[in-house]
Short mmCIF file of C-alpha atoms in Angstrom, two decimals:
data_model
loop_
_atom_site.label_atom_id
_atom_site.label_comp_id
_atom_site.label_asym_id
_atom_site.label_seq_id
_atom_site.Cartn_x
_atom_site.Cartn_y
_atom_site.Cartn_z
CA UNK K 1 -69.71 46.22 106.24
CA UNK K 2 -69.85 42.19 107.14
CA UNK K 3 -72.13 40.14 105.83
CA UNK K 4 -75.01 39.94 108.24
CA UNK K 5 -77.13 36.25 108.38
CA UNK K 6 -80.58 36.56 109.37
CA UNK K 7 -82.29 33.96 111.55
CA UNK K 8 -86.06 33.95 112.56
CA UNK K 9 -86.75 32.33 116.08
CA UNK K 10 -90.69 31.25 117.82
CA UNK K 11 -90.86 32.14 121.36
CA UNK K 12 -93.82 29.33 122.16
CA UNK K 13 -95.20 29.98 125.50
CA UNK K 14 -97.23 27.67 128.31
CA UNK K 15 -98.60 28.09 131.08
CA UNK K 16 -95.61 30.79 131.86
CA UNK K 17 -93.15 28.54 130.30
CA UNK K 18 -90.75 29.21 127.05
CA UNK K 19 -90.29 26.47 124.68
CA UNK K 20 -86.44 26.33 124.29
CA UNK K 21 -84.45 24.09 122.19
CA UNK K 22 -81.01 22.03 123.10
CA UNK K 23 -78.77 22.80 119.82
CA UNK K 24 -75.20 21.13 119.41
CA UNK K 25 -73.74 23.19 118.33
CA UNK K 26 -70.78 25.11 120.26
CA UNK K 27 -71.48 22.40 123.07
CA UNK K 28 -75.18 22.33 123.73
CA UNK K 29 -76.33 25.99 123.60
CA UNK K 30 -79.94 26.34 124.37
CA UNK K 31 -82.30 29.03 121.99
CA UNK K 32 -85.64 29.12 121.05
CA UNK K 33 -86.92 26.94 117.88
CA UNK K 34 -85.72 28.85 114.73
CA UNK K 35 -83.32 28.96 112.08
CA UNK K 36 -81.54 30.56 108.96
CA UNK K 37 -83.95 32.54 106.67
CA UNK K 38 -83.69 31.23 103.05
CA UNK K 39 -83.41 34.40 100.81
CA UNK K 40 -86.36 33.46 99.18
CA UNK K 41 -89.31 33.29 101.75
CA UNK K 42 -90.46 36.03 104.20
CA UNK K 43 -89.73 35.79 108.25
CA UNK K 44 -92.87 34.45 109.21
CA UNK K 45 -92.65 32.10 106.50
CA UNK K 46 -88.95 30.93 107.94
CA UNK K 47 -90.22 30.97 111.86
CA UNK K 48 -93.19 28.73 110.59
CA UNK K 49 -90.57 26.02 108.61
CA UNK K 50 -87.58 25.88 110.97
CA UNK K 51 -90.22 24.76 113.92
CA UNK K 52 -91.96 22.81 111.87
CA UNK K 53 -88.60 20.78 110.81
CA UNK K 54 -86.84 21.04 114.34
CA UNK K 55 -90.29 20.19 116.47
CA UNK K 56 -92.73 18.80 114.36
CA UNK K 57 -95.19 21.06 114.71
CA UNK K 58 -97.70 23.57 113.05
CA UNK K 59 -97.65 27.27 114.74
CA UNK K 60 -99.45 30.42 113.88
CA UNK K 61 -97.32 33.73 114.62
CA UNK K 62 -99.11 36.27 116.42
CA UNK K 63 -96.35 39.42 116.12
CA UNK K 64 -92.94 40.08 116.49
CA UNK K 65 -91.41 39.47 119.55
CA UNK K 66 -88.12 41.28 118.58
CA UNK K 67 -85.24 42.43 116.38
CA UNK K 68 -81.58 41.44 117.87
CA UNK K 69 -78.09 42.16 116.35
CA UNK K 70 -76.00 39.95 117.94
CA UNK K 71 -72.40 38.08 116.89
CA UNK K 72 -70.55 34.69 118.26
CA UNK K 73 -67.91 32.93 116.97
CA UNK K 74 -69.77 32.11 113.66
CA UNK K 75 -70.75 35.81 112.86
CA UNK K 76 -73.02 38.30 113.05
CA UNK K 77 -76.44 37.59 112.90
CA UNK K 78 -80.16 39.55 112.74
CA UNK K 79 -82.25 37.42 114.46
CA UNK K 80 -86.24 38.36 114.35
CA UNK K 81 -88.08 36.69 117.06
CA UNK K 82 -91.77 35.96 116.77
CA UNK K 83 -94.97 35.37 119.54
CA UNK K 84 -96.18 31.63 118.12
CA UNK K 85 -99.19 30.03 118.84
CA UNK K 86 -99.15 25.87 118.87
CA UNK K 87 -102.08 24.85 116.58
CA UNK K 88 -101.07 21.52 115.51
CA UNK K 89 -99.42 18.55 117.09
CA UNK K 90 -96.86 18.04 120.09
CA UNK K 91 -93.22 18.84 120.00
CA UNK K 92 -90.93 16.04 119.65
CA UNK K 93 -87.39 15.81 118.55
CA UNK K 94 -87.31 15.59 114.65
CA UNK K 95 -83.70 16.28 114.29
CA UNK K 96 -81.53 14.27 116.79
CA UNK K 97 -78.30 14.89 115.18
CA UNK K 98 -78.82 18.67 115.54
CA UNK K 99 -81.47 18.88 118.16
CA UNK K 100 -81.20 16.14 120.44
CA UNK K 101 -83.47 17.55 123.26
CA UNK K 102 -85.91 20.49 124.17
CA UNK K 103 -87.28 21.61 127.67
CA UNK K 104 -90.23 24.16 128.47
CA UNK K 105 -88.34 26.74 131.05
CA UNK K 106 -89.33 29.31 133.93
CA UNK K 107 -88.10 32.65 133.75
CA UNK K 108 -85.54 31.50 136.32
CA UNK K 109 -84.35 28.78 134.47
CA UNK K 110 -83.75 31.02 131.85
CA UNK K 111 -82.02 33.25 133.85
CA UNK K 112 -79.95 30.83 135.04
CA UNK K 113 -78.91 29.49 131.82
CA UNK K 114 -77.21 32.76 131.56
CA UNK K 115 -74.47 32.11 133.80
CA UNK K 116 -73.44 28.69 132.14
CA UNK K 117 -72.83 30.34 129.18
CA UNK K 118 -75.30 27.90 127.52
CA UNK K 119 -78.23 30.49 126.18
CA UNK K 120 -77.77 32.30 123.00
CA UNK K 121 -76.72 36.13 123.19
CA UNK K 122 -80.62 37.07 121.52
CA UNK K 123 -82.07 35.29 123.98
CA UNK K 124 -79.40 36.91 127.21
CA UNK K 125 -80.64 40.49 125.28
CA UNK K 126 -84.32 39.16 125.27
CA UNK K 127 -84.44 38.44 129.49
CA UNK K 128 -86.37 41.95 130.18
CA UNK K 129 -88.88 41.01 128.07
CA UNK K 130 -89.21 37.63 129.09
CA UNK K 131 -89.48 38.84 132.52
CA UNK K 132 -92.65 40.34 132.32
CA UNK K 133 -94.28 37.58 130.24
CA UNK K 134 -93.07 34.57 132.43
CA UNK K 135 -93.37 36.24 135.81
#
């Protein structure tokens, strides 16, 4: 069996709007705020300290979201996605060289970020969901 990485994403949500981050890697594919899990701290934990570093700000999960399998070119990948709740500061780019740029987006945006070929494949998997909590 392949090695699996896991990854722990926020899905941060205003006024119908999902918090999505501009990554540079592979071009400038778009995902929500999250990371690689460090074997050593639980998923929460790891959802709590990648938005922190990328965003700059505190969040409270609420519950899981969902649990993708998905692969790219770089492997295959568990990624755990989590409800968070803003309860401290406003985002701003922390990590330029990585992260240059964020954007809060519709449903439709989202949607549309599918045919570009720019949105992550958790996130292409994730659009039913999405639908009913952005419509």
């Amino acid at each position: 069996m392949a090695f699996m990485r896991e990854m722990s994403a926020g899905m941060i949500i205003r006024d119908k709007k999902l918090l999505l981050v501009h990554n540079v890697k592979h071009g400038l594919r778009v995902e929500p705020p999250g990371g690689k899990k460090d074997v050593d701290e639980g998923w929460e934990e790891s959802v709590m300290r990648e938005i922190r570093e990328e965003l700059g700000i505190e969040v409270r999960v609420t519950g899981l979201f969902g649990e993708y399998r998905t692969h790219s070119p770089e492997g295959l990948f568990l990624v755990r996605m989590y409800y968070c709740e803003m309860i401290s500061g406003e985002p701003r780019v922390m990590e330029p060289e990585k992260i240059p740029t964020f954007g809060w987006y519709s449903i439709d945006e989202i949607k549309g970020l599918c045919g570009n070929g720019t949105l992550v494949p958790n996130m292409r998997q994730a659009i039913p969901e999405l639908e009913k909590l952005l419509a």
